[in-house]
Amino acid sequence: MEPEVYRQMGLTDTEFEKIKEILGRAPNYVEVGLFAVMWSEHCGYKHSRPVLQLLPTEAPWVLQGPGENAGIIDIGDGQAVVFKIESHNHPSAIEPFQGAATGVGGIVRDIFAMGARPIAILDSLRFGPLDDPRNRYLMQGVVAGIAFYGNCLGLPTVAGEVYFDPSYSGNPLVNAMAVGIIDQKDIRRGHAAGVGNAAMLVGARTGRDGIHGATFASEELGEASEERRPSVQVGDPFREKLLIEACLDIIKEDLIIGMQDMGAAGLTSSSCEMAARAGTGMEIDVALVPRREEGMTAYEVLLSESQERMLLVPKQGAEARIKAICQHWGLEAVIIGRVTGDGFLRIKEGGQVVAAVPARALTDQCPVYQVERRLPFYLDDLQNRDLSRLPEPADYGQVLRRLLASPNLASKEWVYRQYDYMVRTDTVAGPGGDAAVLRVKGTGKGLALTVDGNGRYSYLDPEAGGAIAVAEAARNLSCVGARPLGITDCLNFGNPEKPEVAWQFYQAVTGMSRACRVLQTPVTGGNVSFYNETEGEAIYPTPVVGMVGLIPDIEKRCGMGWGQEGDVLILVGVTLPEIGGSEYLAVVHGLVAGRPPSLNLEREAAVQETVRQAIASGLVTAAHDCAEGGLAVALAESALAGTVGAVVELAGDLRPDYLLFSESQSRVVLAVPPAARERVLALAREKGVPAAVIGRCGGEQLIVKINGCPMFNLGRGEMEQIWRQSIPALMAR
Amino acid sequence: MLLARIYVTFKPGVLDPQGEAVAGGLKAMGYGGITSVRVGKYLEVQLDLDDRDRAGQQVEEMCRRLLANPVIEEYRYTLEEPAGASREARP
Amino acid sequence: MLLARIYVTFKPGVLDPQGEAVAGGLKAMGYGGITSVRVGKYLEVQLDLDDRDRAGQQVEEMCRRLLANPVIEEYRYTLEEPAGASREARP
Amino acid sequence: MKFGVIVFPGSNCDQDVYHAIGSVLCQPIDSLWHGATDVSGYDCLVLPGGFSYGDYLRAGAIARFAPIMPAVIDFARAGGLVLGICNGFQILLEAGLLPGAMRRNDCLQFRCQWTYLKVENNTTPFTGRFHAGQVLRVPIAHGEGNYYADAETLAELERKHQVVFRYCTPTGEVTPAANPNGSVGNIAGIINQEGNILGLMPHPERCAEEILGGTDGRELFASLVDWWQRGDCLGA
Ligand SMILES: Nc1ncnc2c1ncn2[C@@H]1O[C@H](COP(=O)(O)OP(=O)(O)O)[C@@H](O)[C@H]1O
Ligand SMILES: [Mg+2]
């Protein structure tokens, strides 16, 4: 075989040699294709696997950690929550609408592959600045695509995040998370156990969609990728809705051993992964696969990424019943092969064997690369920039207005009003709060969901950025009264073969890992997206954390809006002079520099514990964490989310801009009725957490004074106007 | 005045869920013998131009930039005087 | 085998929000002289029929019953042999 | 009072309706698969929201030909109570059980938000618990809710008080700014002349419990139950 052939598919010479060694012979063309996709970065995790080992994955309540289609966490009463996040960055850069839509479709399939009923979607998005029409086009398409797919499925998209930064121009990030719920007895895993059992393909016909999509996702975007782009997959949410119902009926009747969706690398990955997990083999006849197009080769059928397909391993004798259920839902179900005992993935076309490789060679023997890690040269200079000599703003009201208008902080309603976030009638708190809250019908419980990440922090210090992503997600859950239980993460980075990116990646995972341990939120799964670069420029390293929490009694939940005149505002936590990496620094001083805020995880845990206990004891009427934009923006957000303003009196010897806009971690503003004030302060003392009364709710204005000196006085109406109109106005350009 | 009639369809091979659903619907309604349905867009654009060449160029460009998504769609169009003759162009 | 090409458009007088948006978009992109844009649907239906009259009847009926909504839309279609000549019909 | 909620392939609010009527109002309710052809024994049929057949071609267009629809049409023509919510409303329009048609929202985007509705007719079986002019708070979630009827039909709808709900401001003014989708006359819901078939775009089943942010929707369902319990007869 000419080296060009396998190189074109993305394999290196040494990888090719290793394949020959494994097989004891030269692979044929189809086999090279199998190895090429399965050993791609996207499927093989060859640059991330050793580093991911650093993440804690266990806790008594974790029923399924990484390695399956999705993670599972026990929520009591025999129920569990199933969740996972995934990136669809590259497809969305090429075709934003379909790219984002099929991203949603894929992650939802991971949830019901475990046997769970999908109940919600979250999305984490990054674009370049909206003054560039290309970025507006991308955002418009991505949001419409998510809406198209999620709404049609009848799944509420309940939370998410959107940030804008030039580093994402040309390489937007589209991470979608799905959440499901399951009775623990119904849990199925992607195992092809039981030699002789059938392998069934259910759902859409196979076309030439996205052949080599996985390889494509493992390359940098550039001129050439325009040419080499695989034919884009088009999503059919209607079919997926039918697929969900059919698969759940099949689970309910206990007809299968395992199932798996066909995502990246399609039939190839689903078959070899299911076999490898069970220690079995699989034999598949591609001639039996229903096609959408004529003249497809075995190679194309194996690598097609046509959407809305599942691979099922039925219990013996259940095939006919499965077909009947599928027929009821208007879906095709076809036996395409069977489970074998020899550990081989054997592909036939008609009677003829066209490929035969050990299944585990594809999944477990993918080479792993330890790239030298090197501190990026930009860091030293950026981190040590002297920020103390920046001029103080003259008009703090104006600064707050500018921050509220900054697309990173402005209302994301333009996005989420396109999402049906209410369908299923479980959304008790939808987008707009610190975390979404879903009730679990038939119980008194609530689930809290959030997704968080700050690429700017990670750029300036990936270790801190990784840790803060976890801490902030947990804090958001704590603010609604939920106990954080576990995370799923999406690690979006540049080219991992570059030592600087390798360093960023390692650092970020280290930071996440540290935070996960202290906050007791193990990692149950996730996704790595490398090669997010355009013309050699990497995006900000962007670890994104999706987190699930539990509210034992949903009546004891909390929102962030102030609603009660006379409530006392208590700031839990302390403000430090930390404007590095802040939105204030970027918006007002045009700088992305300094060190991100420090994070003391023990303090963080204590603050969150205080907040949760105060909420659970019914002492709190509103809670909101201080995140991007600092205390001033947090106060404004609570005023806007509720119905009253406040008068706030801060004291201290920090510069006013630091006091107002520093993004120090581990801070939460609580609104409490006057009668609860002492109990909350006592609770904080007991937990060893600093807490201070900073003001009182009331009126239509947000008035903030420092050491008695008025800083700003803005009306809720004016702030709301600025905050709500910012993104719609930019998008209307 | 010129009238551009523009037809935007999925490229061959690209899944057309809408077409499949319509085909299914027609079959369920009892229409046999339908082997395939593809659904595309049809646009009528009225141009305040008389120069056919310039109009053609403009329409071509509009299709490429806005009306069709070249990643998954292809287009063709005709130009005609509101009353009369037509000419077909393919990209 | 016959190929029906079906064009579904809004009736005159029915406001076409998509057409307006496309017109706005084109203007914003600098295309002057666009007096109106209407967005409709274009369907290609492959029929396993050779009898043009029967096919015509069938297509006519499919349009009336499903493919167009007579409250807001009108339609026309052509029938052609996959290779060849075409014939236009208006309801 | 026995309800049936019809499940088309792609319906996705059927369970929500089931919950609101079955668990909140505690009325008997069955799910009816679109392949069924018999709807006898029900006092009210609900066509729920969702994306029947993906809403491909036009919302509701393909569902209108589902096997169950002839039975639904007979049931409706015989005076049975029929409620179409969102996609269900679209199906009723496509089926010709209600006049008019839906276009894409004028903003060309899907819209999920709370809206205010002015009750224009409180003498229907669906609105007895409301007073005329009352302002309700009910969410919408749709991409094709831009109601259209020609001038003549519209005039007739108005004359016969068939417009039941209009989008309005929180204080009940019917203004263009309160119109989320471009519907003619801010129309959110209409009823047939006989008064037994109601279609509306907003989702009453999404506001039938305090924990979901409102209970105006429950009152709509409760009105139906009141009506039925009184044994009122339509067209009498
Ligand atoms: N893409 C999105 N999809 C859905 N909801 C979103 C999206 N982006 C932002 N939101 C919602 O807007 C609110 C503000 O987002 P964000 O500023 O990221 O919150 P926080 O700082 O509390 O994490 C949150 O409730 C979030 O869920
Ligand atoms: Mg927050």
Short mmCIF file of N, CA and C in Angstrom, two decimals, chain A residues 94-95 98 137 208-209 229 232 234-236 238-239 292-293 308, chain B residues 10-18 20-21 38 69-72:
data_model
loop_
_atom_site.label_atom_id
_atom_site.label_comp_id
_atom_site.label_asym_id
_atom_site.label_seq_id
_atom_site.Cartn_x
_atom_site.Cartn_y
_atom_site.Cartn_z
N ILE A 94 -18.37 24.71 9.77
CA ILE A 94 -18.61 24.55 8.34
C ILE A 94 -20.07 24.83 7.99
N GLU A 95 -20.98 24.25 8.76
CA GLU A 95 -22.40 24.43 8.49
C GLU A 95 -23.09 24.58 9.84
N GLN A 98 -26.80 22.79 10.63
CA GLN A 98 -26.82 21.33 10.70
C GLN A 98 -25.76 20.81 11.66
N TYR A 137 -23.49 35.23 11.59
CA TYR A 137 -24.03 34.13 10.80
C TYR A 137 -23.88 32.81 11.54
N ARG A 208 -23.97 8.50 2.32
CA ARG A 208 -22.54 8.83 2.33
C ARG A 208 -22.27 10.06 3.21
N ASP A 209 -22.96 10.15 4.33
CA ASP A 209 -22.81 11.35 5.16
C ASP A 209 -21.55 11.29 6.00
N ARG A 229 -13.80 18.73 3.26
CA ARG A 229 -14.91 18.55 4.18
C ARG A 229 -15.79 17.39 3.75
N VAL A 232 -21.76 16.99 4.53
CA VAL A 232 -22.29 17.34 5.84
C VAL A 232 -23.51 16.50 6.18
N VAL A 234 -27.11 15.85 7.66
CA VAL A 234 -28.31 16.61 7.91
C VAL A 234 -29.10 15.87 8.98
N GLY A 235 -29.56 16.60 9.96
CA GLY A 235 -30.27 15.96 11.06
C GLY A 235 -31.75 15.82 10.78
N ASP A 236 -32.31 14.74 11.29
CA ASP A 236 -33.75 14.53 11.15
C ASP A 236 -34.32 14.29 12.55
N PHE A 238 -37.19 14.49 13.72
CA PHE A 238 -38.44 13.73 13.74
C PHE A 238 -38.13 12.24 13.87
N ARG A 239 -37.18 11.78 13.07
CA ARG A 239 -36.84 10.36 13.15
C ARG A 239 -36.22 10.04 14.52
N ARG A 292 -29.30 4.48 1.69
CA ARG A 292 -30.06 5.58 1.10
C ARG A 292 -29.59 5.86 -0.32
N GLU A 293 -28.37 5.45 -0.58
CA GLU A 293 -27.79 5.75 -1.89
C GLU A 293 -27.31 4.47 -2.54
N GLU A 308 -29.12 9.41 13.39
CA GLU A 308 -30.36 8.74 13.81
C GLU A 308 -30.35 7.24 13.57
N PHE B 10 -31.27 20.41 -2.18
CA PHE B 10 -30.15 19.71 -1.57
C PHE B 10 -29.30 19.09 -2.65
N LYS B 11 -28.00 19.05 -2.42
CA LYS B 11 -27.12 18.33 -3.32
C LYS B 11 -27.52 16.86 -3.34
N PRO B 12 -27.27 16.18 -4.44
CA PRO B 12 -27.58 14.75 -4.44
C PRO B 12 -26.79 14.07 -3.32
N GLY B 13 -27.43 13.12 -2.67
CA GLY B 13 -26.72 12.39 -1.61
C GLY B 13 -26.96 12.98 -0.23
N VAL B 14 -27.35 14.25 -0.17
CA VAL B 14 -27.62 14.84 1.13
C VAL B 14 -29.02 14.41 1.57
N LEU B 15 -29.11 13.98 2.81
CA LEU B 15 -30.39 13.52 3.34
C LEU B 15 -31.43 14.64 3.28
N ASP B 16 -32.63 14.31 2.85
CA ASP B 16 -33.71 15.30 2.79
C ASP B 16 -34.89 14.77 3.62
N PRO B 17 -34.81 15.03 4.92
CA PRO B 17 -35.84 14.47 5.81
C PRO B 17 -37.23 14.93 5.42
N GLN B 18 -37.31 16.17 4.95
CA GLN B 18 -38.60 16.70 4.58
C GLN B 18 -39.20 15.94 3.41
N GLU B 20 -38.51 12.90 2.60
CA GLU B 20 -38.90 11.56 3.04
C GLU B 20 -40.24 11.59 3.75
N ALA B 21 -40.44 12.62 4.58
CA ALA B 21 -41.71 12.69 5.32
C ALA B 21 -42.87 12.93 4.36
N ARG B 38 -38.21 15.13 -3.24
CA ARG B 38 -37.19 16.04 -2.70
C ARG B 38 -37.86 17.40 -2.55
N ASN B 69 -27.02 27.48 0.52
CA ASN B 69 -25.89 27.15 1.37
C ASN B 69 -25.02 26.16 0.60
N PRO B 70 -23.91 26.65 0.06
CA PRO B 70 -23.14 25.82 -0.87
C PRO B 70 -22.62 24.52 -0.25
N VAL B 71 -22.63 24.44 1.07
CA VAL B 71 -22.13 23.23 1.69
C VAL B 71 -23.07 22.05 1.43
N ILE B 72 -24.36 22.33 1.44
CA ILE B 72 -25.30 21.22 1.26
C ILE B 72 -26.28 21.43 0.12
#
